[in-house]
């Protein structure tokens, strides 16, 4: 009985020591919070190397079958990825009509993190942050080009990234009857000014 009690005590001491080690080096925080753990740790990590990506990226969206567009990849470099998470139609011009959402996935470890997104996650000071849309979206439909407006952005709400969205057509396109809420064609979406968020150890 004493041997079993001693073994349990030793095991608890080892587990406690491992917990302390993992906590001290940041593994527990990284496992629980992902990229946001690194972004929040302004003492040990810097985001000064982040920058706009100059290239443009395009995908085709099928307005006749909105669900068929889910999963289409806008960007993928092996470490960072952006894909379509939803395309919807509110059936109301006043609430934006057609809109599209993108999910960004990055890479993180104790040495730092990267996230290519339409959103710039910017450090303002110690534990003070802001998020701003850097990406711009244009669409081509029935030989006409339109500039899209931002529908929404998120912070680092996922362990590995964020999401952002646009209204596909401007309100003027609905008002002038150039597009309706019952379109069935293919629209070419082009996104520019993606931002490469980079966090590195100081």
PDB file of C-alpha atoms in Angstrom:
ATOM      1  CA  UNK A   1       0.000   0.000   0.000  1.00  0.00           C
ATOM      2  CA  UNK A   2       2.860   2.340   0.888  1.00  0.00           C
ATOM      3  CA  UNK A   3       4.554   1.570  -2.443  1.00  0.00           C
ATOM      4  CA  UNK A   4       1.395   2.466  -4.385  1.00  0.00           C
ATOM      5  CA  UNK A   5       0.995   5.709  -2.452  1.00  0.00           C
ATOM      6  CA  UNK A   6       4.656   6.557  -3.058  1.00  0.00           C
ATOM      7  CA  UNK A   7       4.294   5.840  -6.793  1.00  0.00           C
ATOM      8  CA  UNK A   8       1.240   8.099  -7.020  1.00  0.00           C
ATOM      9  CA  UNK A   9       3.094  10.865  -5.175  1.00  0.00           C
ATOM     10  CA  UNK A  10       6.072  10.608  -7.538  1.00  0.00           C
ATOM     11  CA  UNK A  11       3.763  10.638 -10.545  1.00  0.00           C
ATOM     12  CA  UNK A  12       1.982  13.758  -9.287  1.00  0.00           C
ATOM     13  CA  UNK A  13       5.310  15.506  -8.693  1.00  0.00           C
ATOM     14  CA  UNK A  14       6.455  14.655 -12.231  1.00  0.00           C
ATOM     15  CA  UNK A  15       3.175  15.837 -13.748  1.00  0.00           C
ATOM     16  CA  UNK A  16       3.348  19.045 -11.724  1.00  0.00           C
ATOM     17  CA  UNK A  17       6.910  19.666 -12.861  1.00  0.00           C
ATOM     18  CA  UNK A  18       5.963  19.066 -16.504  1.00  0.00           C
ATOM     19  CA  UNK A  19       2.992  21.401 -16.187  1.00  0.00           C
ATOM     20  CA  UNK A  20       5.241  24.114 -14.757  1.00  0.00           C
ATOM     21  CA  UNK A  21       7.823  23.641 -17.506  1.00  0.00           C
ATOM     22  CA  UNK A  22       5.200  23.749 -20.288  1.00  0.00           C
ATOM     23  CA  UNK A  23       3.607  26.837 -18.724  1.00  0.00           C
ATOM     24  CA  UNK A  24       6.941  28.643 -18.359  1.00  0.00           C
ATOM     25  CA  UNK A  25       8.037  28.052 -21.970  1.00  0.00           C
ATOM     26  CA  UNK A  26       4.592  28.939 -23.345  1.00  0.00           C
ATOM     27  CA  UNK A  27       3.428  25.589 -24.679  1.00  0.00           C
ATOM     28  CA  UNK A  28       0.223  25.602 -22.631  1.00  0.00           C
ATOM     29  CA  UNK A  29      -0.721  29.091 -23.798  1.00  0.00           C
ATOM     30  CA  UNK A  30       0.095  28.208 -27.383  1.00  0.00           C
ATOM     31  CA  UNK A  31      -1.964  25.025 -27.192  1.00  0.00           C
ATOM     32  CA  UNK A  32      -4.950  26.824 -25.654  1.00  0.00           C
ATOM     33  CA  UNK A  33      -4.947  30.062 -27.650  1.00  0.00           C
ATOM     34  CA  UNK A  34      -2.890  29.520 -30.817  1.00  0.00           C
ATOM     35  CA  UNK A  35      -1.865  32.618 -32.765  1.00  0.00           C
ATOM     36  CA  UNK A  36      -3.579  35.013 -30.371  1.00  0.00           C
ATOM     37  CA  UNK A  37      -1.259  33.823 -27.574  1.00  0.00           C
ATOM     38  CA  UNK A  38       1.710  35.001 -29.635  1.00  0.00           C
ATOM     39  CA  UNK A  39       0.040  38.222 -30.805  1.00  0.00           C
ATOM     40  CA  UNK A  40      -0.876  39.115 -27.203  1.00  0.00           C
ATOM     41  CA  UNK A  41       2.661  38.476 -25.977  1.00  0.00           C
ATOM     42  CA  UNK A  42       4.114  41.855 -26.973  1.00  0.00           C
ATOM     43  CA  UNK A  43       7.006  41.395 -24.540  1.00  0.00           C
ATOM     44  CA  UNK A  44       8.496  38.476 -26.464  1.00  0.00           C
ATOM     45  CA  UNK A  45       7.095  38.866 -29.998  1.00  0.00           C
ATOM     46  CA  UNK A  46       7.058  41.696 -32.547  1.00  0.00           C
ATOM     47  CA  UNK A  47       4.721  42.238 -35.507  1.00  0.00           C
ATOM     48  CA  UNK A  48       6.843  44.923 -37.196  1.00  0.00           C
ATOM     49  CA  UNK A  49       7.685  42.769 -40.232  1.00  0.00           C
ATOM     50  CA  UNK A  50       4.105  42.457 -41.467  1.00  0.00           C
ATOM     51  CA  UNK A  51       3.404  43.800 -44.973  1.00  0.00           C
ATOM     52  CA  UNK A  52       0.948  44.050 -47.856  1.00  0.00           C
ATOM     53  CA  UNK A  53       1.201  41.344 -50.539  1.00  0.00           C
ATOM     54  CA  UNK A  54       1.340  42.946 -53.975  1.00  0.00           C
ATOM     55  CA  UNK A  55      -0.195  40.118 -56.025  1.00  0.00           C
ATOM     56  CA  UNK A  56      -3.895  39.770 -56.877  1.00  0.00           C
ATOM     57  CA  UNK A  57      -5.835  36.519 -56.429  1.00  0.00           C
ATOM     58  CA  UNK A  58      -9.008  35.467 -58.244  1.00  0.00           C
ATOM     59  CA  UNK A  59     -11.674  32.771 -58.016  1.00  0.00           C
ATOM     60  CA  UNK A  60     -14.921  32.073 -59.845  1.00  0.00           C
ATOM     61  CA  UNK A  61     -18.164  32.040 -57.836  1.00  0.00           C
ATOM     62  CA  UNK A  62     -21.312  30.268 -59.021  1.00  0.00           C
ATOM     63  CA  UNK A  63     -24.370  32.365 -58.129  1.00  0.00           C
ATOM     64  CA  UNK A  64     -26.775  29.596 -59.211  1.00  0.00           C
ATOM     65  CA  UNK A  65     -25.530  27.234 -56.478  1.00  0.00           C
ATOM     66  CA  UNK A  66     -24.124  29.221 -53.565  1.00  0.00           C
ATOM     67  CA  UNK A  67     -23.182  26.202 -51.434  1.00  0.00           C
ATOM     68  CA  UNK A  68     -21.028  24.790 -54.250  1.00  0.00           C
ATOM     69  CA  UNK A  69     -18.529  27.586 -53.656  1.00  0.00           C
ATOM     70  CA  UNK A  70     -17.711  26.590 -50.073  1.00  0.00           C
ATOM     71  CA  UNK A  71     -14.112  25.438 -49.792  1.00  0.00           C
ATOM     72  CA  UNK A  72     -12.834  27.142 -52.939  1.00  0.00           C
ATOM     73  CA  UNK A  73      -9.252  28.222 -52.295  1.00  0.00           C
ATOM     74  CA  UNK A  74      -8.251  31.826 -52.885  1.00  0.00           C
ATOM     75  CA  UNK A  75      -4.696  31.528 -51.564  1.00  0.00           C
ATOM     76  CA  UNK A  76      -2.424  28.673 -50.474  1.00  0.00           C
ATOM     77  CA  UNK A  77       1.358  28.768 -50.042  1.00  0.00           C
ATOM     78  CA  UNK A  78       1.638  25.587 -47.991  1.00  0.00           C
ATOM     79  CA  UNK A  79       1.786  27.413 -44.641  1.00  0.00           C
ATOM     80  CA  UNK A  80      -1.019  29.933 -45.058  1.00  0.00           C
ATOM     81  CA  UNK A  81      -4.405  29.413 -46.683  1.00  0.00           C
ATOM     82  CA  UNK A  82      -7.531  31.437 -47.469  1.00  0.00           C
ATOM     83  CA  UNK A  83     -10.715  29.735 -48.620  1.00  0.00           C
ATOM     84  CA  UNK A  84     -14.419  30.474 -49.010  1.00  0.00           C
ATOM     85  CA  UNK A  85     -16.461  29.570 -45.917  1.00  0.00           C
ATOM     86  CA  UNK A  86     -19.813  30.845 -47.150  1.00  0.00           C
ATOM     87  CA  UNK A  87     -21.618  32.647 -49.936  1.00  0.00           C
ATOM     88  CA  UNK A  88     -25.106  33.872 -49.124  1.00  0.00           C
ATOM     89  CA  UNK A  89     -27.955  35.938 -50.447  1.00  0.00           C
ATOM     90  CA  UNK A  90     -29.935  37.985 -47.938  1.00  0.00           C
ATOM     91  CA  UNK A  91     -32.768  38.399 -50.491  1.00  0.00           C
ATOM     92  CA  UNK A  92     -32.804  42.056 -49.543  1.00  0.00           C
ATOM     93  CA  UNK A  93     -30.949  44.913 -51.232  1.00  0.00           C
ATOM     94  CA  UNK A  94     -30.951  46.942 -48.018  1.00  0.00           C
ATOM     95  CA  UNK A  95     -28.995  44.212 -46.209  1.00  0.00           C
ATOM     96  CA  UNK A  96     -26.441  43.780 -48.984  1.00  0.00           C
ATOM     97  CA  UNK A  97     -27.823  41.072 -51.258  1.00  0.00           C
ATOM     98  CA  UNK A  98     -25.048  38.628 -52.181  1.00  0.00           C
ATOM     99  CA  UNK A  99     -22.066  38.405 -49.839  1.00  0.00           C
ATOM    100  CA  UNK A 100     -19.047  36.164 -49.396  1.00  0.00           C
ATOM    101  CA  UNK A 101     -16.970  35.122 -46.397  1.00  0.00           C
ATOM    102  CA  UNK A 102     -13.362  33.953 -46.295  1.00  0.00           C
ATOM    103  CA  UNK A 103     -11.488  31.997 -43.627  1.00  0.00           C
ATOM    104  CA  UNK A 104      -7.747  32.562 -43.165  1.00  0.00           C
ATOM    105  CA  UNK A 105      -5.495  29.880 -41.682  1.00  0.00           C
ATOM    106  CA  UNK A 106      -1.921  30.546 -40.585  1.00  0.00           C
ATOM    107  CA  UNK A 107       1.008  28.777 -38.975  1.00  0.00           C
ATOM    108  CA  UNK A 108       2.274  29.146 -35.413  1.00  0.00           C
ATOM    109  CA  UNK A 109       4.894  27.764 -33.037  1.00  0.00           C
ATOM    110  CA  UNK A 110       6.926  29.056 -30.104  1.00  0.00           C
ATOM    111  CA  UNK A 111       9.298  30.732 -32.566  1.00  0.00           C
ATOM    112  CA  UNK A 112       6.506  32.899 -34.012  1.00  0.00           C
ATOM    113  CA  UNK A 113       3.545  32.928 -36.367  1.00  0.00           C
ATOM    114  CA  UNK A 114       2.358  34.001 -39.805  1.00  0.00           C
ATOM    115  CA  UNK A 115      -1.148  34.670 -41.058  1.00  0.00           C
ATOM    116  CA  UNK A 116      -1.994  35.853 -44.553  1.00  0.00           C
ATOM    117  CA  UNK A 117      -5.424  37.435 -44.445  1.00  0.00           C
ATOM    118  CA  UNK A 118      -7.552  40.279 -45.673  1.00  0.00           C
ATOM    119  CA  UNK A 119      -7.158  41.652 -42.148  1.00  0.00           C
ATOM    120  CA  UNK A 120      -4.177  43.438 -40.611  1.00  0.00           C
ATOM    121  CA  UNK A 121      -3.850  42.582 -36.910  1.00  0.00           C
ATOM    122  CA  UNK A 122      -1.861  45.500 -35.549  1.00  0.00           C
ATOM    123  CA  UNK A 123      -0.228  46.044 -32.174  1.00  0.00           C
ATOM    124  CA  UNK A 124      -0.806  49.557 -30.846  1.00  0.00           C
ATOM    125  CA  UNK A 125       0.943  49.124 -27.518  1.00  0.00           C
ATOM    126  CA  UNK A 126       1.333  46.662 -24.683  1.00  0.00           C
ATOM    127  CA  UNK A 127      -1.819  44.510 -24.792  1.00  0.00           C
ATOM    128  CA  UNK A 128      -3.491  47.045 -27.100  1.00  0.00           C
ATOM    129  CA  UNK A 129      -4.487  45.933 -30.587  1.00  0.00           C
ATOM    130  CA  UNK A 130      -6.597  46.830 -33.587  1.00  0.00           C
ATOM    131  CA  UNK A 131      -7.852  44.992 -36.651  1.00  0.00           C
ATOM    132  CA  UNK A 132      -8.361  46.703 -39.976  1.00  0.00           C
ATOM    133  CA  UNK A 133      -9.324  45.457 -43.412  1.00  0.00           C
ATOM    134  CA  UNK A 134      -6.399  45.748 -45.787  1.00  0.00           C
ATOM    135  CA  UNK A 135      -7.890  43.712 -48.649  1.00  0.00           C
ATOM    136  CA  UNK A 136      -9.879  45.165 -51.505  1.00  0.00           C
ATOM    137  CA  UNK A 137     -12.264  43.174 -53.662  1.00  0.00           C
ATOM    138  CA  UNK A 138     -13.492  43.723 -57.196  1.00  0.00           C
ATOM    139  CA  UNK A 139     -15.890  41.568 -59.186  1.00  0.00           C
ATOM    140  CA  UNK A 140     -16.471  41.052 -62.872  1.00  0.00           C
ATOM    141  CA  UNK A 141     -19.952  40.023 -63.959  1.00  0.00           C
ATOM    142  CA  UNK A 142     -21.603  40.174 -67.368  1.00  0.00           C
ATOM    143  CA  UNK A 143     -18.603  42.121 -68.740  1.00  0.00           C
ATOM    144  CA  UNK A 144     -18.885  44.793 -66.045  1.00  0.00           C
ATOM    145  CA  UNK A 145     -16.547  45.443 -63.133  1.00  0.00           C
ATOM    146  CA  UNK A 146     -17.625  46.492 -59.661  1.00  0.00           C
ATOM    147  CA  UNK A 147     -15.847  47.479 -56.463  1.00  0.00           C
ATOM    148  CA  UNK A 148     -17.079  45.572 -53.418  1.00  0.00           C
ATOM    149  CA  UNK A 149     -17.432  46.934 -49.906  1.00  0.00           C
ATOM    150  CA  UNK A 150     -16.449  45.306 -46.624  1.00  0.00           C
ATOM    151  CA  UNK A 151     -19.164  43.308 -44.865  1.00  0.00           C
ATOM    152  CA  UNK A 152     -17.191  42.257 -41.782  1.00  0.00           C
ATOM    153  CA  UNK A 153     -13.872  41.328 -40.189  1.00  0.00           C
ATOM    154  CA  UNK A 154     -12.894  39.360 -37.109  1.00  0.00           C
ATOM    155  CA  UNK A 155     -10.055  39.347 -34.650  1.00  0.00           C
ATOM    156  CA  UNK A 156      -7.982  36.216 -34.082  1.00  0.00           C
ATOM    157  CA  UNK A 157     -11.136  34.299 -33.177  1.00  0.00           C
ATOM    158  CA  UNK A 158      -9.706  30.942 -34.222  1.00  0.00           C
ATOM    159  CA  UNK A 159      -6.563  29.323 -32.847  1.00  0.00           C
ATOM    160  CA  UNK A 160      -5.110  29.339 -36.347  1.00  0.00           C
ATOM    161  CA  UNK A 161      -6.567  32.508 -37.867  1.00  0.00           C
ATOM    162  CA  UNK A 162      -9.513  34.773 -38.624  1.00  0.00           C
ATOM    163  CA  UNK A 163     -12.259  35.513 -41.147  1.00  0.00           C
ATOM    164  CA  UNK A 164     -13.423  38.445 -43.275  1.00  0.00           C
ATOM    165  CA  UNK A 165     -16.239  39.130 -45.706  1.00  0.00           C
ATOM    166  CA  UNK A 166     -17.464  41.388 -48.508  1.00  0.00           C
ATOM    167  CA  UNK A 167     -20.730  42.343 -50.153  1.00  0.00           C
ATOM    168  CA  UNK A 168     -20.283  41.028 -53.690  1.00  0.00           C
ATOM    169  CA  UNK A 169     -22.137  43.775 -55.563  1.00  0.00           C
ATOM    170  CA  UNK A 170     -22.463  47.459 -54.640  1.00  0.00           C
ATOM    171  CA  UNK A 171     -25.945  48.741 -53.830  1.00  0.00           C
ATOM    172  CA  UNK A 172     -25.912  50.888 -56.994  1.00  0.00           C
ATOM    173  CA  UNK A 173     -25.753  47.741 -59.153  1.00  0.00           C
ATOM    174  CA  UNK A 174     -29.063  46.584 -57.672  1.00  0.00           C
ATOM    175  CA  UNK A 175     -30.607  50.042 -57.851  1.00  0.00           C
ATOM    176  CA  UNK A 176     -29.815  50.396 -61.580  1.00  0.00           C
ATOM    177  CA  UNK A 177     -31.078  46.829 -62.245  1.00  0.00           C
ATOM    178  CA  UNK A 178     -27.680  45.708 -63.546  1.00  0.00           C
ATOM    179  CA  UNK A 179     -27.941  42.772 -61.150  1.00  0.00           C
ATOM    180  CA  UNK A 180     -30.869  41.237 -59.297  1.00  0.00           C
ATOM    181  CA  UNK A 181     -31.269  39.055 -56.225  1.00  0.00           C
ATOM    182  CA  UNK A 182     -31.849  36.041 -58.504  1.00  0.00           C
ATOM    183  CA  UNK A 183     -28.663  35.793 -60.549  1.00  0.00           C
ATOM    184  CA  UNK A 184     -27.525  32.439 -61.983  1.00  0.00           C
ATOM    185  CA  UNK A 185     -24.203  33.270 -63.627  1.00  0.00           C
ATOM    186  CA  UNK A 186     -20.522  33.053 -62.711  1.00  0.00           C
ATOM    187  CA  UNK A 187     -18.832  36.028 -61.095  1.00  0.00           C
ATOM    188  CA  UNK A 188     -15.052  36.469 -61.075  1.00  0.00           C
ATOM    189  CA  UNK A 189     -13.842  37.756 -57.731  1.00  0.00           C
ATOM    190  CA  UNK A 190     -10.408  39.359 -57.432  1.00  0.00           C
ATOM    191  CA  UNK A 191      -8.821  40.273 -54.111  1.00  0.00           C
ATOM    192  CA  UNK A 192      -5.812  42.530 -53.717  1.00  0.00           C
ATOM    193  CA  UNK A 193      -3.881  43.935 -50.751  1.00  0.00           C
ATOM    194  CA  UNK A 194      -3.845  40.778 -48.680  1.00  0.00           C
ATOM    195  CA  UNK A 195      -1.764  41.338 -45.556  1.00  0.00           C
ATOM    196  CA  UNK A 196       0.987  39.023 -44.335  1.00  0.00           C
ATOM    197  CA  UNK A 197       0.821  39.248 -40.552  1.00  0.00           C
ATOM    198  CA  UNK A 198       4.173  38.171 -39.107  1.00  0.00           C
ATOM    199  CA  UNK A 199       5.063  37.738 -35.443  1.00  0.00           C
ATOM    200  CA  UNK A 200       8.689  36.950 -34.610  1.00  0.00           C
ATOM    201  CA  UNK A 201      10.602  36.573 -31.369  1.00  0.00           C
ATOM    202  CA  UNK A 202      12.397  39.728 -30.302  1.00  0.00           C
TER     203      UNK A 202
END
